[in-house]
XYZ file of C-alpha atoms in Angstrom:
497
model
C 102.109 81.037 89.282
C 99.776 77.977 88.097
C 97.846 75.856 90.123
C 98.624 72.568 90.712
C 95.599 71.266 90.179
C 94.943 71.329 86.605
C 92.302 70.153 84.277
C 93.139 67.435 81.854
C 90.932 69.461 79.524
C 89.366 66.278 78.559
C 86.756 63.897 80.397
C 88.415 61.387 82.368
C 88.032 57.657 81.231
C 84.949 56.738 82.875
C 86.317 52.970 84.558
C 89.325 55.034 85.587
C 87.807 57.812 87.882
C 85.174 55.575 89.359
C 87.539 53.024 90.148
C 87.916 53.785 93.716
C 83.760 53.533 94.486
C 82.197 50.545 95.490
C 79.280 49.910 93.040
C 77.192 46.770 93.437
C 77.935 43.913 91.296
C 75.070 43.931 89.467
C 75.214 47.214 88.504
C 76.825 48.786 85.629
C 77.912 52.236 85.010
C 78.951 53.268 81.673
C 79.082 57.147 79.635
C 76.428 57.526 77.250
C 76.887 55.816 73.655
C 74.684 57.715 70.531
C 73.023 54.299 70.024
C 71.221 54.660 73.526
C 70.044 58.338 73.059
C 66.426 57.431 72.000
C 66.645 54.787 74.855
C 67.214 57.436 77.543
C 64.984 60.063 76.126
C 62.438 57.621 76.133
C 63.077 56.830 79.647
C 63.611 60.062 81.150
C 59.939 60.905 80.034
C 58.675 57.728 81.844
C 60.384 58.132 84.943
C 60.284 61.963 85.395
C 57.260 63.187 83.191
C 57.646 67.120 84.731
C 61.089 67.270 83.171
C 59.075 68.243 79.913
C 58.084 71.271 81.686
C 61.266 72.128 83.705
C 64.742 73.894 82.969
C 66.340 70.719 81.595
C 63.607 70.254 79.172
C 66.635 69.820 76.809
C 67.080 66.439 78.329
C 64.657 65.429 76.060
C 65.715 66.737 72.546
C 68.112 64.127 70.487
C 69.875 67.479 69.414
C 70.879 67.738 72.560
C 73.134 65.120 72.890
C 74.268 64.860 69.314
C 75.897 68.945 70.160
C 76.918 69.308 73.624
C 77.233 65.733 74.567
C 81.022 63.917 74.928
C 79.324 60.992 73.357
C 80.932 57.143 74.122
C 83.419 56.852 70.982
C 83.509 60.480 70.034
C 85.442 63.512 70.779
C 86.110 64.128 75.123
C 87.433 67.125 74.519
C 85.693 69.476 76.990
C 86.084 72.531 74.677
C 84.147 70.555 72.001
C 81.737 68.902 74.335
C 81.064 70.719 77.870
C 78.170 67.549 78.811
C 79.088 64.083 80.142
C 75.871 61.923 80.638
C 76.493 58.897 82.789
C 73.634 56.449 83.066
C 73.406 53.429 85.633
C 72.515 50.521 84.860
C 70.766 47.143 86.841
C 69.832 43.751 85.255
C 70.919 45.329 82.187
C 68.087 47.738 82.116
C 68.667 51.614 82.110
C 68.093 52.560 86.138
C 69.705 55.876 86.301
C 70.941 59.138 83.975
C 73.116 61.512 85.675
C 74.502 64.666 83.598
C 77.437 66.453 84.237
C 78.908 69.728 83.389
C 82.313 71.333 83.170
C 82.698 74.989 83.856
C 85.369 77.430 84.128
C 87.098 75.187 81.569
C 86.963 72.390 83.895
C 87.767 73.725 87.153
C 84.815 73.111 88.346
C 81.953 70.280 87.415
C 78.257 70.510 87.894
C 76.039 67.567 88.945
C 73.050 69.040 86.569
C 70.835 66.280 86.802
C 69.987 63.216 88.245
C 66.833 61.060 87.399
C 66.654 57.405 88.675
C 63.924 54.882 87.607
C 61.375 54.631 89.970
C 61.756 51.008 89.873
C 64.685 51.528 91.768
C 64.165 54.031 94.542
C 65.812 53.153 97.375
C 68.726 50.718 95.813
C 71.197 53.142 96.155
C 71.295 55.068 93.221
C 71.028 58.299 93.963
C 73.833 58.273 96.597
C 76.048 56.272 93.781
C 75.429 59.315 91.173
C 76.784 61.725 94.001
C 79.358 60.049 94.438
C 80.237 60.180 90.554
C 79.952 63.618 90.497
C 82.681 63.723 93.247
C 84.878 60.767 91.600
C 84.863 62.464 88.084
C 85.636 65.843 89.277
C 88.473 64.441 91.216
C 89.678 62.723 88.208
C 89.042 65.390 85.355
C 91.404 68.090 88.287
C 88.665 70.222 89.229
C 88.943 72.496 92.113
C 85.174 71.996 93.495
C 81.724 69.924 92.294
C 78.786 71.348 92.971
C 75.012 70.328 92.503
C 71.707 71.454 93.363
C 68.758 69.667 95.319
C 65.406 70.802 95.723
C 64.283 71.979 99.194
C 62.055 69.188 99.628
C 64.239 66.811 98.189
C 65.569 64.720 101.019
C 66.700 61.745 99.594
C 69.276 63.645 97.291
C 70.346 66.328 100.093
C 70.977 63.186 102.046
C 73.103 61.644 98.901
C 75.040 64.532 98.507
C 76.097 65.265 102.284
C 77.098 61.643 102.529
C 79.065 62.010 99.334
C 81.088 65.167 100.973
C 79.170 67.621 99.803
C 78.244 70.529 101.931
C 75.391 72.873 102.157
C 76.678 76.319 100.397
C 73.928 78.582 99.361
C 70.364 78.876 97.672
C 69.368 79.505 94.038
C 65.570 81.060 93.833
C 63.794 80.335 90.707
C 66.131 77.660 89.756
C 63.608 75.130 87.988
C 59.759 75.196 87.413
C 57.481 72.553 88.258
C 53.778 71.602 87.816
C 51.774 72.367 91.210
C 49.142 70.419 92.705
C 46.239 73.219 91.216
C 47.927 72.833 87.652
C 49.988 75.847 87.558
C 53.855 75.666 86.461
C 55.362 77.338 89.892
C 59.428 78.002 89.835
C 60.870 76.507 92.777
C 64.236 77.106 94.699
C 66.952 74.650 95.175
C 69.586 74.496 97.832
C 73.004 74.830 96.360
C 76.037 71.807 97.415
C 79.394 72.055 96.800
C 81.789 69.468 97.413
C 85.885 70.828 97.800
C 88.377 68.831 95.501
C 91.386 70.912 96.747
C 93.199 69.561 99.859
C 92.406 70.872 102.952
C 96.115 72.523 103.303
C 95.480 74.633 100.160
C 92.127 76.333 101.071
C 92.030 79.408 103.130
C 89.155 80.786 105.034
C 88.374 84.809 104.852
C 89.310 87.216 106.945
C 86.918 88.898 109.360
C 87.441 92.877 107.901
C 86.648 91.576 104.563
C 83.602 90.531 105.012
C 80.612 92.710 104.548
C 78.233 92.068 108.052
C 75.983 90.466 106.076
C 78.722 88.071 104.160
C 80.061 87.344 107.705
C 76.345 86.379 109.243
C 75.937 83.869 106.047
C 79.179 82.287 106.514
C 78.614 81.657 110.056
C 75.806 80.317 109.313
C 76.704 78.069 106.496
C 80.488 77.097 107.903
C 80.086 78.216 111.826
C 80.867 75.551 114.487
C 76.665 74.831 115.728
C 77.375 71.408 117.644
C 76.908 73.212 120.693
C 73.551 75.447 120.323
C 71.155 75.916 117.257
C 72.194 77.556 114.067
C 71.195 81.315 114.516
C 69.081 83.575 111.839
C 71.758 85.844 110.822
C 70.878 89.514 111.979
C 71.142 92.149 109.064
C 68.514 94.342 107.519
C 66.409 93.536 104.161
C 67.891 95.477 100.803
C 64.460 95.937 98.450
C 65.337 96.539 95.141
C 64.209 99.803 93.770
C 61.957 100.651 91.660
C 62.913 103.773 88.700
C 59.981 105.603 90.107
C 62.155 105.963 93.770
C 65.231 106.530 92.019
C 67.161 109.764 91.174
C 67.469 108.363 87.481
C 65.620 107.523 84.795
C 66.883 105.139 82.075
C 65.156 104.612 78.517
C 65.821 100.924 76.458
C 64.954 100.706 73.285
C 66.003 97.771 71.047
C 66.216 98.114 67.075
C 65.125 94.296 66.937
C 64.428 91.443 69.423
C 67.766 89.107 70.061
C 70.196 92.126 70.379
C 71.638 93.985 73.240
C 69.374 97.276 74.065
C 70.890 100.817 73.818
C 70.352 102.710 76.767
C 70.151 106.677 77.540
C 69.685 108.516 80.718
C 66.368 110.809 80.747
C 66.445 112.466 84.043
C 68.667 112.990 86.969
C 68.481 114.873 90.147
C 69.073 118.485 89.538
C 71.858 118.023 92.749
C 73.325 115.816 91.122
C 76.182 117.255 89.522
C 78.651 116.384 87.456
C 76.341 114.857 85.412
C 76.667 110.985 85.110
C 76.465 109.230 82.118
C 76.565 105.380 81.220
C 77.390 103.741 77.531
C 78.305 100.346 76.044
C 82.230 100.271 76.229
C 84.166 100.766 72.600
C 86.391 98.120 71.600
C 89.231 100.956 70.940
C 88.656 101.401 75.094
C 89.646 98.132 76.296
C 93.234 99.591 77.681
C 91.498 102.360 79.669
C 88.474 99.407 81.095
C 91.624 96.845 82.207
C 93.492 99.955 83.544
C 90.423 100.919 85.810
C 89.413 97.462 86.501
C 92.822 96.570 88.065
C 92.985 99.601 90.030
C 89.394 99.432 91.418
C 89.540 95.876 91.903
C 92.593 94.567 92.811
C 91.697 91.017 93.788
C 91.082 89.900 90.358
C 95.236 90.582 89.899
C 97.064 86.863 90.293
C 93.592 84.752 90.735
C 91.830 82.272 88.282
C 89.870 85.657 87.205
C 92.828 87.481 86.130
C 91.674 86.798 82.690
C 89.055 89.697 82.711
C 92.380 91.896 82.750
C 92.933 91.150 79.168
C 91.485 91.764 75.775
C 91.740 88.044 74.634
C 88.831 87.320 77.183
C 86.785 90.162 75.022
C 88.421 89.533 71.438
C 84.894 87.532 69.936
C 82.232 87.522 72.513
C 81.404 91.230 73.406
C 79.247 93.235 72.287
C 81.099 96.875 72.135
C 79.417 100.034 71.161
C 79.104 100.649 67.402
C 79.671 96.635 66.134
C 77.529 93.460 66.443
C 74.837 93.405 69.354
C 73.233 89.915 68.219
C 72.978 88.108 72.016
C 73.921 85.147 70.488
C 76.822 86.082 68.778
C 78.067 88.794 71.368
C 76.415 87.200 74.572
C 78.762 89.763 76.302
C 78.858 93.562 77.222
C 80.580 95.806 78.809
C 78.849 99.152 80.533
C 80.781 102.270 81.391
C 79.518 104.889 83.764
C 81.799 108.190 83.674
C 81.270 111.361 85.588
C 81.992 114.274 83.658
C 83.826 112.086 80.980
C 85.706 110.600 83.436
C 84.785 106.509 84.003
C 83.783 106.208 87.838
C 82.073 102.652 87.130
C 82.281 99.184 85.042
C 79.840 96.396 84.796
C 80.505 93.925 82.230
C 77.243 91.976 81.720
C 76.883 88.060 80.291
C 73.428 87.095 79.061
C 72.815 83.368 79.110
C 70.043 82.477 76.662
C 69.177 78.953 78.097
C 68.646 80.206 81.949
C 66.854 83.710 80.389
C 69.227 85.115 82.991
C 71.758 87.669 83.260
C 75.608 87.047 84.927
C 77.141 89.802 86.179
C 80.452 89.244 85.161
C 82.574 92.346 87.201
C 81.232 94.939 88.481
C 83.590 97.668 90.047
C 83.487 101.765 90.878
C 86.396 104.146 91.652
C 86.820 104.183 95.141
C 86.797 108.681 94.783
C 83.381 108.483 93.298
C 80.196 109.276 94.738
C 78.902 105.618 95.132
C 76.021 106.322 96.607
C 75.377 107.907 92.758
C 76.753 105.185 91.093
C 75.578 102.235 92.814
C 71.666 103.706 91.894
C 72.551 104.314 88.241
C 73.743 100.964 87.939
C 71.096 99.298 89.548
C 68.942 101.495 87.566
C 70.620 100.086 84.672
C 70.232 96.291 85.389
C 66.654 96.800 85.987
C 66.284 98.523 82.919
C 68.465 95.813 80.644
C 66.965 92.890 82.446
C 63.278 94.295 81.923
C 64.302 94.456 78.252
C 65.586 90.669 77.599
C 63.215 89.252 79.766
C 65.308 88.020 82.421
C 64.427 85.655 85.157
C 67.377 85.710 87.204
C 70.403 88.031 87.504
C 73.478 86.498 89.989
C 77.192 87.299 90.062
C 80.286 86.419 92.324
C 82.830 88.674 94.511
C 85.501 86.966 96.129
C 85.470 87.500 99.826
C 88.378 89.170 100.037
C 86.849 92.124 98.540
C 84.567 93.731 101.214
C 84.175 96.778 98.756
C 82.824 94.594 96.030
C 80.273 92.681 98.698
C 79.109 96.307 99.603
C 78.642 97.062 96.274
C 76.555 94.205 94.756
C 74.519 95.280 98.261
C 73.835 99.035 96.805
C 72.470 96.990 93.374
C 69.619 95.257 95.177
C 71.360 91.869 94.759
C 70.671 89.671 97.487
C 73.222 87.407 99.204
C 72.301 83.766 97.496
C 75.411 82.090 99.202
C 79.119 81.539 99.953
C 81.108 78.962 97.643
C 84.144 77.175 98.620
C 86.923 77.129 96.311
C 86.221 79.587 94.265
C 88.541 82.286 94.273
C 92.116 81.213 93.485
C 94.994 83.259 94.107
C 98.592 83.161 94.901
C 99.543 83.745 98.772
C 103.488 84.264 98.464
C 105.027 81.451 96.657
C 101.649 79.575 96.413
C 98.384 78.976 95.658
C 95.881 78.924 97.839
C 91.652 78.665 97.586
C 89.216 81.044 99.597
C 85.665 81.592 99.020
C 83.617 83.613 97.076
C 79.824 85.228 97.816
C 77.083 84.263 95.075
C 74.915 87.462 94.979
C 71.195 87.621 92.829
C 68.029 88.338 92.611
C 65.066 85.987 91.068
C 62.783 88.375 89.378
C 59.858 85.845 89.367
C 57.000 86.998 90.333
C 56.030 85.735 94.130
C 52.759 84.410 93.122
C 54.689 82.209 90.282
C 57.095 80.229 92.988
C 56.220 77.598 95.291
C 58.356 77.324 98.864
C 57.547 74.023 100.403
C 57.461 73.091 104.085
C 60.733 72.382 105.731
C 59.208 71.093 109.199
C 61.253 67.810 108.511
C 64.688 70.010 106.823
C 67.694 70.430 108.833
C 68.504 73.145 111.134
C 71.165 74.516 108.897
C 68.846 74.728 105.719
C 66.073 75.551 107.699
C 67.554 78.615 108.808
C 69.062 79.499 105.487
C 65.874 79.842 104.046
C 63.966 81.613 106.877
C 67.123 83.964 105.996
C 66.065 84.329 102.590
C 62.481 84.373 103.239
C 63.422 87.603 105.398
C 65.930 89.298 102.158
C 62.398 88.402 99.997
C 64.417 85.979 97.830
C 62.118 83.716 99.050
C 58.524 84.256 99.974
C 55.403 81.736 100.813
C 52.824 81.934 98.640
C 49.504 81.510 99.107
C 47.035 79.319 97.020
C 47.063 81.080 93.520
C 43.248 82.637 92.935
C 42.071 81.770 89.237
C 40.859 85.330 89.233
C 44.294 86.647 90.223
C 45.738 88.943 86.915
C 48.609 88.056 85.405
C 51.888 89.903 86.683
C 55.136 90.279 84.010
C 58.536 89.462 85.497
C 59.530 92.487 84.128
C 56.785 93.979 86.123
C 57.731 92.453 89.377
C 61.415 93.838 88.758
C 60.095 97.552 88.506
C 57.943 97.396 91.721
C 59.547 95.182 93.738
């Protein structure tokens, strides 16, 4: 069954998506051309001089946009070029830069970035690139646009909810910025997503499978609060573990930087029989890993990540046991846990060099194992991995149709990061439908490296969203670094945490 919403697979003609917004005569908006790249670099490090410093840093390289750009003129093929920079323009003079991102091979488009000229604050601009992102994703067929805002960042939560955008999650450690005692300090940012699919077409989840804490979230972020004030959802803090609590004991070593670890299991509870054992997956094994993964995760059969099912999705990009473990070659891999030879547990891992995070990609366990077991040695596993590569961040979705899967990503010390509209698509009968999926991680930045700012003036909605996360310690405030205080590894922070 295909959707009927499909991408073009190309970016839309720029006058032709944004056709239907009302931009101010004086105002031009036009898709980046190669002769204005030294322009906009140029600009972007006069109007927003901590972007040298942030996540987007790239924003500033010419390489940049000469490689992942779909340049005015060139190739808009979004296979070739995954970037669309749109800049704004009043009086002829650059006022705006807004960059976009397809993902999920354009099913869904990311409002990365948006930097308007301070000349212009308050003209408009910033609700105009929202409602881009929303006009181009309509026009390109994705399913949902999404976009992040800092906490603190009225102005462009205000643009986005008045573009249609609504408040879906949280991202911790999303971008760093320069604090007022000179520090770099990662900061959160709320997550938006804005539905493309027609109202008729989405479904909302049903109440048995939702995990308790999935279901307090999506009150939260999608309950009916005209009447009374949004409530802190209820549900006890998971801490991630540290090796020295756990049952298990997992050794990485690495036979050069830039390449996937191998990992062996030292110790294990002398109870804890049959032993357990977890390897990188062989290539000759991918019948028996789509075999177990459709029968211990069933939701992934008929929905838009049906694909995992097959070895295509593996053919080039995985690092199995025994060939190529070069991250950027094989930025995938696939981990099997078995139980007296048997497999009792799959997590296929994505590492994603330019957010020094980790995706989890699927993560499933037979339903006759001992999960309790399972769920430890894989957490064990992702704290040993991510201590290894130097991870930041480690997230990964689980539709909400899968109460199992919630439960699970629980047991790993993931924290619940948000619930995103349109994400799981599936076929209901004779047709396809949208639900929701639930955005699980963990920010492995050390508290005294973020900043949380105040949110006395932030909506009730957001406001309790983050008291939420402040209470799962995704969040935390921090108080005024000392300049005697040591230095703490994220790698550190994972372990003890």
């Amino acid at each position: 069954m295909e959707s009927r919403f499909l991408c073009s697979g190309a970016w839309p003609v720029l006058s032709v998506a944004l056709r239907s917004l009302s931009v101010p005569a004086e105002v031009t908006v036009e898709q980046l051309c190669g002769a204005e790249i030294e322009l906009l670099v140029s600009a972007l490090r006069d109007w927003y001089p901590a972007l040298a410093v942030g996540e987007e840093a790239v924003l500033l390289s010419r390489d940049f946009y000469l490689t992942e750009v779909a340049l005015a003129g060139g190739s808009q093929a979004i296979a070739d070029h995954s970037v669309l920079v749109v800049v704004g323009k009043a009086g002829g003079h650059l006022a705006c830069c807004l960059v976009l991102e397809a993902e999920e091979q354009g099913r869904a488009l990311l409002g990365r970035m948006t930097v308007v000229s301070p000349t212009v604050y308050g003209k408009g601009f910033g609700a105009l690139c929202a409602q881009i992102v929303a006009a181009v994703g309509q026009a390109m067929g994705a399913e949902r646009a999404s976009a992040l805002a800092e906490l603190d960042n009225h102005g462009s939560r205000k643009a986005l909810e008045g573009a249609g955008f609504v408040l879906s999650g949280m991202m911790p450690a999303s971008d760093r910025k320069q604090h007022r005692d000179g520090t770099l300090r990662y900061v959160a940012e709320a997550i938006y997503v804005h539905p493309l699919v027609p109202i008729e077409h989405r479904i909302l989840p049903l109440a048995p499978h939702l995990s308790n804490r999935s279901a307090a979230v999506f009150h939260l972020l999608f309950g009916d609060h005209s009447s009374s004030a949004v409530a802190l959802p209820e549900v006890q803090s998971l801490p991630l573990r540290s090796q020295a609590s756990s049952s298990f004991h997992i050794e990485v070593s690495q036979s050069r930087a830039g390449c996937w670890p191998t990992v062996q299991i030292l110790s294990a509870r002398s109870d804890a029989q049959p032993v357990l054992k977890v390897r990188q997956l062989r290539r000759t094994e991918l019948a028996t890993y789509s075999r177990c993964l459709r029968a211990w995760n069933p939701t992934l059969v008929g929905s838009n990540r049906e694909s995992l099912l097959h070895h295509a999705a593996y053919a080039s990009n995985t690092a199995f046991d025994g060939e190529i473990q070069d991250l950027d070659k094989r930025p995938l891999s696939i981990w099997i846990l078995e139980e007296s030879e048997v497999p009792v547990g799959i997590c296929t891992l994505s590492y994603v060099a330019s957010r020094a995070s980790m995706d989890i990609v699927v993560c499933a366990i037979a339903p006759t194992s001992n999960s309790a077991n399972v769920s430890e040695l894989f957490h064990c596993l992702l704290a040993s991995l991510a201590k290894a590569l130097g991870i930041i961040r480690i997230s990964g979705f689980v539709s909400l149709r899968n109460r199992e899967g919630q439960q699970l990503y629980e047991k790993l010390g993931l924290q619940l990061l948000g619930i995103i509209p349109t994400a799981d698509r599936y076929g209901l009968g004779d047709r396809m439908v949208y639900g929701m999926d639930a955005l699980f991680g963990r920010s492995l930045v050390p508290h005294q490296d973020c900043h949380l700012p105040s949110l006395e003036k932030a909506p009730p909605r957001l406001a309790a969203l983050t008291q939420f996360m402040c209470e799962q310690g995704t969040l935390a405030v921090v108080p005024p670094r000392s300049s005697h205080a040591a230095e703490e590894s994220v790698c550190g922070q994972l372990q003890r945490s």
